[in-house]
Structures are given as C-alpha cells and as structure tokens.
Coordinates of C-alpha atoms in Angstrom, one line a residue:
X21 CA 140.5 78.8 -22.9
X22 CA 140.2 82.0 -24.8
X23 CA 140.8 80.1 -28.1
X24 CA 138.0 77.7 -27.2
X25 CA 135.7 80.7 -26.4
X26 CA 136.5 82.5 -29.6
X27 CA 135.9 79.2 -31.5
X28 CA 132.4 78.8 -30.0
X29 CA 131.7 82.5 -30.7
X30 CA 132.7 82.1 -34.3
X31 CA 130.6 79.0 -34.7
X32 CA 127.6 80.7 -33.1
X33 CA 128.1 83.7 -35.5
X34 CA 128.3 81.5 -38.5
X35 CA 125.1 79.7 -37.4
X36 CA 123.3 83.0 -36.8
X37 CA 124.4 84.3 -40.2
X38 CA 123.3 81.1 -41.9
X39 CA 120.0 81.1 -40.1
X40 CA 119.4 84.7 -40.8
X41 CA 120.1 84.3 -44.5
X42 CA 117.7 81.3 -44.6
X43 CA 114.9 83.4 -43.2
X44 CA 115.1 86.3 -45.7
X45 CA 112.2 85.2 -47.9
X46 CA 108.5 84.6 -47.1
X47 CA 105.2 83.7 -48.7
X48 CA 103.1 86.9 -49.3
X49 CA 100.1 88.5 -50.9
X50 CA 100.4 90.6 -54.0
X51 CA 101.6 93.6 -52.1
X52 CA 104.4 91.8 -50.3
X53 CA 102.7 91.4 -46.9
X54 CA 103.7 88.2 -45.2
X55 CA 100.9 85.6 -45.2
X56 CA 101.0 82.1 -43.7
X57 CA 97.5 81.0 -44.7
X58 CA 96.0 80.8 -48.1
X59 CA 92.9 79.4 -49.8
X60 CA 92.8 77.2 -52.8
X61 CA 91.3 80.0 -54.9
X62 CA 94.2 82.4 -54.1
X63 CA 97.6 83.0 -55.6
X64 CA 100.8 82.7 -53.5
X65 CA 103.6 85.3 -54.0
X66 CA 107.3 85.3 -52.9
X67 CA 108.9 88.4 -51.4
X68 CA 112.3 89.1 -49.8
X69 CA 113.6 91.9 -47.7
X70 CA 117.4 91.6 -48.1
X71 CA 119.8 91.1 -50.9
X72 CA 120.0 87.6 -52.2
X73 CA 122.1 88.1 -55.3
X74 CA 121.6 91.0 -57.7
X75 CA 120.0 90.2 -61.0
X76 CA 120.6 86.5 -60.9
X77 CA 118.3 83.6 -62.0
X78 CA 117.4 81.2 -59.3
X79 CA 115.2 78.2 -58.9
X80 CA 112.1 78.4 -56.6
X81 CA 110.9 75.1 -55.1
X82 CA 107.6 74.6 -53.2
X83 CA 108.1 71.5 -51.1
X84 CA 106.2 69.7 -48.3
X85 CA 106.7 71.3 -44.9
X86 CA 110.0 70.2 -43.2
X87 CA 110.9 71.5 -39.8
X88 CA 114.3 69.7 -39.6
X89 CA 116.1 70.9 -42.7
X90 CA 119.5 69.3 -43.2
X91 CA 122.2 70.2 -45.6
X92 CA 122.0 68.2 -48.8
X93 CA 118.3 67.6 -48.7
X94 CA 117.0 66.8 -52.2
X95 CA 114.3 69.3 -53.3
X96 CA 111.0 67.8 -54.8
X97 CA 108.6 70.4 -55.9
X98 CA 104.9 69.6 -55.1
X99 CA 103.8 71.4 -58.3
X100 CA 105.6 68.9 -60.4
X101 CA 108.4 71.2 -61.4
X102 CA 110.3 74.2 -60.0
X103 CA 109.9 77.7 -61.4
X104 CA 112.9 79.8 -62.4
X105 CA 112.8 83.6 -61.7
X106 CA 115.4 86.4 -61.4
X107 CA 116.0 88.8 -58.6
X108 CA 115.8 92.5 -59.4
X109 CA 118.8 94.8 -59.9
X110 CA 119.2 95.2 -56.1
X111 CA 118.9 91.5 -55.4
X112 CA 115.3 91.4 -54.1
X113 CA 112.1 89.6 -55.0
X114 CA 109.2 92.0 -55.1
X115 CA 106.1 89.9 -54.8
X116 CA 106.7 87.4 -57.5
X117 CA 103.7 85.1 -58.2
X118 CA 104.8 81.5 -57.7
X119 CA 101.6 79.3 -57.3
X120 CA 98.1 79.9 -58.6
X121 CA 95.2 77.8 -57.3
X122 CA 97.3 75.9 -54.8
X123 CA 96.5 72.5 -53.3
X124 CA 95.5 71.9 -49.7
X125 CA 98.5 71.2 -47.5
X126 CA 101.5 72.6 -45.5
X127 CA 104.5 73.8 -47.4
X128 CA 107.9 75.5 -47.4
X129 CA 109.5 77.7 -50.1
X130 CA 113.2 77.1 -51.0
X131 CA 115.2 79.5 -53.2
X132 CA 117.9 77.3 -54.8
X133 CA 120.6 79.9 -55.6
X134 CA 123.1 77.6 -57.4
X135 CA 120.3 75.7 -59.0
X136 CA 121.5 72.2 -58.2
X137 CA 118.2 70.8 -56.8
X138 CA 119.7 70.3 -53.4
X139 CA 119.3 72.4 -50.2
X140 CA 122.7 73.9 -49.3
X141 CA 123.5 75.5 -46.0
X142 CA 127.1 76.7 -45.8
X143 CA 128.8 80.0 -45.4
X144 CA 129.9 80.2 -49.0
X145 CA 127.0 78.5 -50.6
X146 CA 123.6 79.1 -49.0
X147 CA 120.0 78.6 -50.1
X148 CA 117.0 80.3 -48.5
X149 CA 114.0 78.6 -46.9
X150 CA 110.7 79.8 -45.6
X151 CA 110.7 78.3 -43.0
X152 CA 113.5 76.2 -41.4
X153 CA 111.8 75.2 -38.2
X154 CA 108.1 76.0 -38.7
X155 CA 105.6 75.8 -41.5
X156 CA 106.2 78.2 -44.3
X157 CA 102.6 78.5 -45.3
X158 CA 99.4 76.5 -45.3
X159 CA 96.7 76.1 -47.9
X160 CA 93.1 75.5 -46.9
X161 CA 90.1 74.6 -48.9
X162 CA 88.4 77.8 -50.2
X163 CA 85.2 78.7 -48.4
X164 CA 82.2 78.4 -50.8
X165 CA 78.9 80.2 -51.0
X166 CA 76.0 78.4 -49.4
X167 CA 72.2 78.5 -49.5
X168 CA 69.7 76.9 -47.1
X169 CA 66.1 76.2 -48.1
X170 CA 63.4 75.5 -45.5
X171 CA 59.6 75.7 -45.1
X172 CA 58.5 79.1 -44.1
X173 CA 56.6 79.7 -40.8
X174 CA 53.4 80.6 -42.7
X175 CA 53.5 78.0 -45.4
X176 CA 49.9 76.9 -46.3
X177 CA 48.4 73.6 -45.1
X178 CA 46.7 71.0 -47.4
X179 CA 43.6 72.6 -48.7
X180 CA 40.6 72.4 -51.1
X181 CA 40.4 74.4 -54.2
X182 CA 37.4 75.7 -56.2
X183 CA 37.8 74.6 -59.8
X184 CA 36.3 77.9 -61.1
X185 CA 38.8 80.0 -59.3
X186 CA 41.6 81.2 -61.7
X187 CA 43.5 83.4 -59.3
X188 CA 47.0 82.5 -58.0
X189 CA 46.9 79.8 -55.3
X190 CA 49.8 79.8 -52.8
X191 CA 51.3 76.3 -52.7
X192 CA 54.3 76.8 -50.5
X193 CA 56.2 79.5 -48.5
X194 CA 59.9 78.8 -48.2
X195 CA 62.7 80.5 -46.3
X196 CA 65.8 81.1 -48.4
X197 CA 69.0 81.9 -46.4
X198 CA 72.5 82.6 -47.6
X199 CA 75.8 81.8 -45.8
X200 CA 78.2 84.2 -44.3
X201 CA 81.0 83.7 -46.8
X202 CA 79.5 85.3 -49.8
X203 CA 76.2 86.6 -51.3
X204 CA 74.5 84.5 -53.9
X205 CA 72.6 85.0 -57.1
X206 CA 69.6 82.6 -57.6
X207 CA 69.0 81.8 -61.3
X208 CA 66.3 79.1 -61.3
X209 CA 64.3 76.7 -59.1
X210 CA 63.3 73.2 -60.2
X211 CA 60.0 71.6 -59.1
X212 CA 58.9 67.9 -59.2
X213 CA 55.2 67.5 -59.6
X214 CA 53.0 64.8 -57.9
X215 CA 49.4 64.1 -57.2
X216 CA 46.5 62.4 -58.9
X217 CA 45.7 65.3 -61.2
X218 CA 47.2 65.8 -64.6
X219 CA 49.9 68.4 -64.1
X220 CA 50.3 69.1 -67.8
X221 CA 46.7 69.9 -68.4
X222 CA 45.8 71.1 -64.9
X223 CA 48.5 73.8 -64.3
X224 CA 48.8 76.8 -66.6
X225 CA 51.3 79.1 -64.8
X226 CA 53.7 78.8 -61.9
X227 CA 55.0 82.0 -60.3
X228 CA 57.7 82.8 -57.7
X229 CA 56.8 85.7 -55.4
X230 CA 58.9 87.7 -52.9
X231 CA 56.8 87.5 -49.7
X232 CA 57.9 90.9 -48.4
X233 CA 55.8 90.9 -45.2
X234 CA 56.3 87.1 -44.6
X235 CA 52.6 86.5 -44.1
X236 CA 52.4 83.6 -46.6
X237 CA 49.7 85.4 -48.7
X238 CA 50.2 86.9 -52.1
X239 CA 49.1 90.5 -51.6
X240 CA 49.9 94.0 -52.8
X241 CA 53.1 94.3 -50.8
X242 CA 54.7 91.4 -52.6
X243 CA 56.4 91.3 -56.0
X244 CA 56.8 88.8 -58.8
X245 CA 60.4 87.7 -59.2
X246 CA 60.2 84.6 -61.4
X247 CA 57.8 82.4 -63.4
X248 CA 57.6 79.3 -65.5
X249 CA 59.0 80.0 -69.0
X250 CA 56.7 77.6 -70.8
X251 CA 53.0 77.1 -70.9
X252 CA 52.0 74.6 -69.7
X253 CA 54.9 74.5 -67.2
X254 CA 54.9 70.7 -67.0
X255 CA 55.3 69.0 -70.3
X256 CA 53.7 65.8 -69.0
X257 CA 52.2 64.5 -65.8
X258 CA 54.4 64.0 -62.7
X259 CA 57.5 65.5 -64.2
X260 CA 59.8 68.5 -63.7
X261 CA 59.2 72.2 -64.3
X262 CA 61.5 75.2 -63.9
X263 CA 61.0 78.7 -62.5
X264 CA 63.4 81.2 -64.1
X265 CA 64.5 84.4 -62.3
X266 CA 65.2 87.0 -64.9
X267 CA 68.7 88.5 -64.3
X268 CA 68.8 86.4 -61.1
X269 CA 67.7 87.3 -57.6
X270 CA 70.7 88.6 -55.5
X271 CA 70.7 87.6 -51.8
X272 CA 73.5 89.3 -49.8
X273 CA 75.7 87.3 -47.5
X274 CA 74.2 86.1 -44.1
X275 CA 70.7 87.2 -45.0
X276 CA 67.3 85.5 -45.6
X277 CA 64.0 86.2 -47.4
X278 CA 60.6 84.5 -47.7
X279 CA 59.3 83.3 -51.1
X280 CA 56.0 82.0 -52.3
X281 CA 55.4 79.6 -55.2
X282 CA 51.9 79.8 -56.6
X283 CA 49.8 77.8 -59.1
X284 CA 47.3 79.1 -61.6
X285 CA 45.0 76.3 -62.6
X286 CA 43.5 75.6 -66.1
X287 CA 40.0 74.5 -66.9
X288 CA 41.0 70.8 -67.3
X289 CA 40.2 69.8 -63.7
X290 CA 37.9 67.2 -62.1
X291 CA 36.6 67.0 -58.6
X292 CA 39.0 65.0 -56.4
X293 CA 42.1 65.8 -58.4
X294 CA 45.1 66.5 -56.2
X295 CA 48.2 68.6 -57.0
X296 CA 51.5 69.1 -55.1
X297 CA 55.2 69.3 -55.8
X298 CA 58.6 69.2 -54.2
X299 CA 61.2 72.0 -54.5
X300 CA 63.8 69.6 -56.0
X301 CA 66.7 71.9 -57.0
X302 CA 68.0 75.5 -56.8
X303 CA 70.6 76.8 -59.3
X304 CA 72.7 79.7 -57.8
X305 CA 76.3 81.1 -57.9
X306 CA 78.4 83.3 -55.7
X307 CA 77.6 86.9 -56.4
X308 CA 81.3 87.9 -56.6
X309 CA 83.2 84.7 -57.3
X310 CA 80.7 83.0 -59.7
X311 CA 81.3 79.8 -57.9
X312 CA 78.5 77.2 -57.8
X313 CA 76.5 77.5 -54.6
X314 CA 76.1 74.5 -52.3
X315 CA 72.4 74.2 -51.5
X316 CA 71.1 72.4 -48.4
X317 CA 67.6 71.6 -47.1
X318 CA 66.0 70.4 -50.2
X319 CA 63.8 68.7 -51.2
X320 CA 60.9 70.3 -49.4
X321 CA 57.2 69.6 -50.1
X322 CA 54.4 71.9 -50.9
X323 CA 50.8 71.7 -49.7
X324 CA 48.4 69.2 -51.3
X325 CA 45.6 70.9 -53.2
X326 CA 42.4 69.0 -53.8
X327 CA 40.0 70.2 -56.5
X328 CA 36.3 70.3 -55.5
X329 CA 33.1 70.9 -57.6
X330 CA 32.1 74.5 -57.8
X331 CA 28.6 74.3 -59.3
X332 CA 25.4 72.7 -58.0
X333 CA 22.7 72.3 -60.7
X334 CA 19.1 72.9 -59.5
X335 CA 16.0 73.3 -61.7
X336 CA 13.8 76.2 -60.7
X337 CA 11.8 79.1 -62.3
X338 CA 12.0 82.2 -60.2
X339 CA 14.1 81.5 -57.1
X340 CA 17.8 81.6 -56.3
X341 CA 19.2 78.6 -54.4
X342 CA 22.6 78.6 -52.7
X343 CA 24.5 75.9 -50.9
X344 CA 26.9 77.0 -48.2
X345 CA 29.2 75.1 -45.9
X346 CA 32.2 76.0 -43.8
X347 CA 35.6 75.9 -45.5
X348 CA 38.8 75.1 -43.5
X349 CA 42.3 74.4 -44.5
X350 CA 43.5 70.8 -44.3
X351 CA 39.9 69.5 -43.9
X352 CA 37.4 68.1 -46.4
X353 CA 35.0 70.9 -47.2
X354 CA 32.7 72.5 -49.7
X355 CA 33.3 76.0 -51.0
X356 CA 30.1 78.1 -51.0
X357 CA 28.3 77.9 -54.4
X358 CA 25.3 79.6 -55.9
X359 CA 23.0 78.5 -58.7
X360 CA 20.7 81.2 -60.2
X361 CA 18.3 81.4 -63.1
X362 CA 19.2 84.3 -65.3
X363 CA 16.8 87.3 -65.7
X364 CA 18.1 87.8 -69.2
X365 CA 16.1 84.8 -70.4
X366 CA 12.9 86.1 -68.9
X367 CA 13.4 89.6 -70.4
X368 CA 13.8 88.0 -73.8
X369 CA 10.6 86.0 -73.4
X370 CA 8.6 89.1 -72.4
X371 CA 10.0 91.0 -75.4
X372 CA 9.0 88.3 -77.8
X373 CA 5.5 88.2 -76.4
X374 CA 5.2 92.0 -76.7
X375 CA 6.4 91.8 -80.3
X376 CA 3.8 89.1 -81.2
X377 CA 1.0 91.1 -79.6
X378 CA 2.0 94.3 -81.4
X379 CA 2.1 92.5 -84.7
X380 CA -1.3 90.9 -84.1
X381 CA -2.9 94.2 -83.1
X382 CA -1.4 95.9 -86.1
X383 CA -2.7 93.3 -88.5
X384 CA -6.1 93.4 -86.9
X385 CA -6.3 97.2 -87.2
X386 CA -5.2 97.1 -90.9
X387 CA -7.7 94.4 -91.7
X388 CA -10.5 96.3 -89.9
X389 CA -9.7 99.5 -91.8
X390 CA -9.5 97.6 -95.1
X391 CA -12.9 95.9 -94.7
X392 CA -14.5 99.1 -93.4
X393 CA -13.2 101.1 -96.4
X394 CA -14.5 98.4 -98.8
X395 CA -17.9 98.3 -97.1
X396 CA -18.3 102.1 -97.3
X397 CA -17.4 102.0 -100.9
X398 CA -19.9 99.3 -101.7
X399 CA -22.6 101.3 -99.9
X400 CA -21.9 104.5 -101.9
X401 CA -22.0 102.4 -105.1
X402 CA -25.3 100.9 -104.2
X403 CA -26.9 104.3 -103.4
X404 CA -25.6 105.8 -106.7
X405 CA -27.1 103.0 -108.6
X406 CA -30.5 103.7 -106.9
X407 CA -30.4 107.4 -107.7
X408 CA -29.4 106.7 -111.3
X409 CA -32.4 104.3 -111.8
X410 CA -34.9 106.7 -110.4
X411 CA -33.7 109.5 -112.6
X412 CA -34.0 107.6 -115.9
X413 CA -37.5 106.3 -114.9

C-alpha cells in the first residue's frame, strides 16, 4: 500500500513540476508586466521569472490558442515563422519583443528549448507554454479616433440675400464632436456646391469660423480658423471646394465645438439665383497616433440662400423714395431698399450757373468801361478841335 502511495505522490510531484515549468513564461508589456490583452497597434513582449537555461538559444513560437496541450503537438507559428532568441546569462527572458503589429485573435506562446518544432512535456525535456489550460493572450482591433459631424442647434434657415451686401453670410452651423479614444486634428473640410446660381462666379470667399458662443452668428467673440485657399473657391459651377485649416484645428478627446461656414458673394449675381452646399468630407488624424479619423454624420446640408434685387429705380427731382417690407428667414421677402437723387449733381449745376453769370457780368462791365472810355476820348477830341478852330480864326 505504501509503495502505491509513494508512486502516486511521485507522479503528482512530476506533474506539478512539469506544470510549474510550463507556466514560467508570459506575454508582457515592455517593462515585463504580465498582459493578456493587446491591440493591433501594440508590440507583444516575452518575459520569464525563473531559470529556463542559461545563455541558450531557443525557438519562440506564437500559435493559436490551445487549452488541451498534448506531448508531441506540432508547432505552427501564426506569424509564418518562429523567432530565435537567447536567454540571458542567468537563464531569463527580460521583456524580449516577439510580435509587432499583431493580428486579431487568441494565442499561446511556446518556448521550444530543444528547437525540434514539437511541444515536449517530459521531466528531462520540457518546453514552456503560456498558457497550458487558458488563453495565453488575446489581440483586439485597435481603437481608432472618431469624429461626428451634425447640424448645430442654431444653424440658419433658408433665407434671402441682398445682392449688394458683401459681408460674410452664415450658411451653416455644425457641431463637431470627437470620440473618447483620442483627440483629433482637423486639416480640411470639403464642400459640394449646389443651387441655380453660378458658384464659380457667385462665390468669392469661403470661411470657417469657430462659433465660441454657439449662437450661430459670426460676431466679435468668434475667430477665423480656416478659409478657401483659392479665389474663386469653386473652379466651376456645382463642383467641390476645400477649406484648409492652417496647422490643423486640434479637438481634444471626448469634446465638441460649434463651427460656422460663411459665404462672401461676388458681384456676378442675379435675382432668383440660389446657393447652397453639402459638407461632403472632413480630413482629420489622431492627434497622438496620426491614424486616419473615422468620420460619421456627413453629408449635411447648408441653408439655401436666394439672391434678391437690392435697387428700385425711380425717376424724381427732389424727393427721396424708399420701399420697405418685412424680411423673415425661410420666407419670400424684400430687403428694405432706398433710391435717392444725389445732392452732388444739384450743387454742380448751381456752380456752373454761378460761373456763367459771373463771366457774363464781367464781360458786360469790361464792355461798358471800354465804350465809356472811348466816348469820353471822342468828346475831348471834338472839343479840342473846336477850340483850335476858334483860335486860328
């Protein structure tokens, strides 16, 4: 009975030793800390805590997860080929990099000590596995930076536009929100024009404004963060235009801002022309990783702007006429207009008349003096002749 007991005790000890040896290695980070979950943009390291064999070259296999390891299992490396590394002078692995940019999946690590390409589990010849009965480590798809675009709460409605107004006209307010994984750097925004108006000749400048107070109005509290690099922005009608953000606009993780896109119109406009666009694309990268950002929510559409006449021509001489009607967003309306006769023309006319009168009076005075002088001279000559005749007689 005692022999049987000692035999079972020995078998248990051998099993314990074998198992213990097999669990002496683990997947880790660069500092040796055990790690069971990685992302595809990370590097996997191998670390050990007990002597394997001092200063010996071994093969390291990364294989699909196997929770029922059996002696003699053939090792197939998922990377296409094993790597060969050496333990240090004391027989350890000190955070050796074994897989950069890993693939998604569940895996085990095998240290093949005798380098025969087979898993061996015996007292004299033992390989090491992370892990024999559970998953050694798992690789997940790396999180990626995200950006969500939506219409702002104070985006303008469809509206009329006075063709003589050259100020910035807000076409859209949009909310720009980053994801929680990483901040983003926005580099450019692409627009796709539409409407009956000629976008090439009708639009002179496009601007991107940071709407600091979220009121949907371009005011003194807001700042310019981007603009169209070419003039005109659209190289032809109903095509694409870009807004460039110099040095990029950085939006921290899990935050949002409001932005305005404005149009500055040219003089090539006709009453009834309409202008609008879609925010069609956003180019951005992760602020720290440089990874391309996944953008959702686009396209979104701007307001439709309709050009209306700004001048009413009226013939008059001395009165000022004005036509006024109520203007409302998203309705057909007429912007107040005023037609006046310039006072400058009247002043010019009065000055011309004054000059003519002055010239006429001057000529008249000169003529009067000339004839008066001549008449006086003739009178003196006549009297002198009379005196002369009387004296000689």
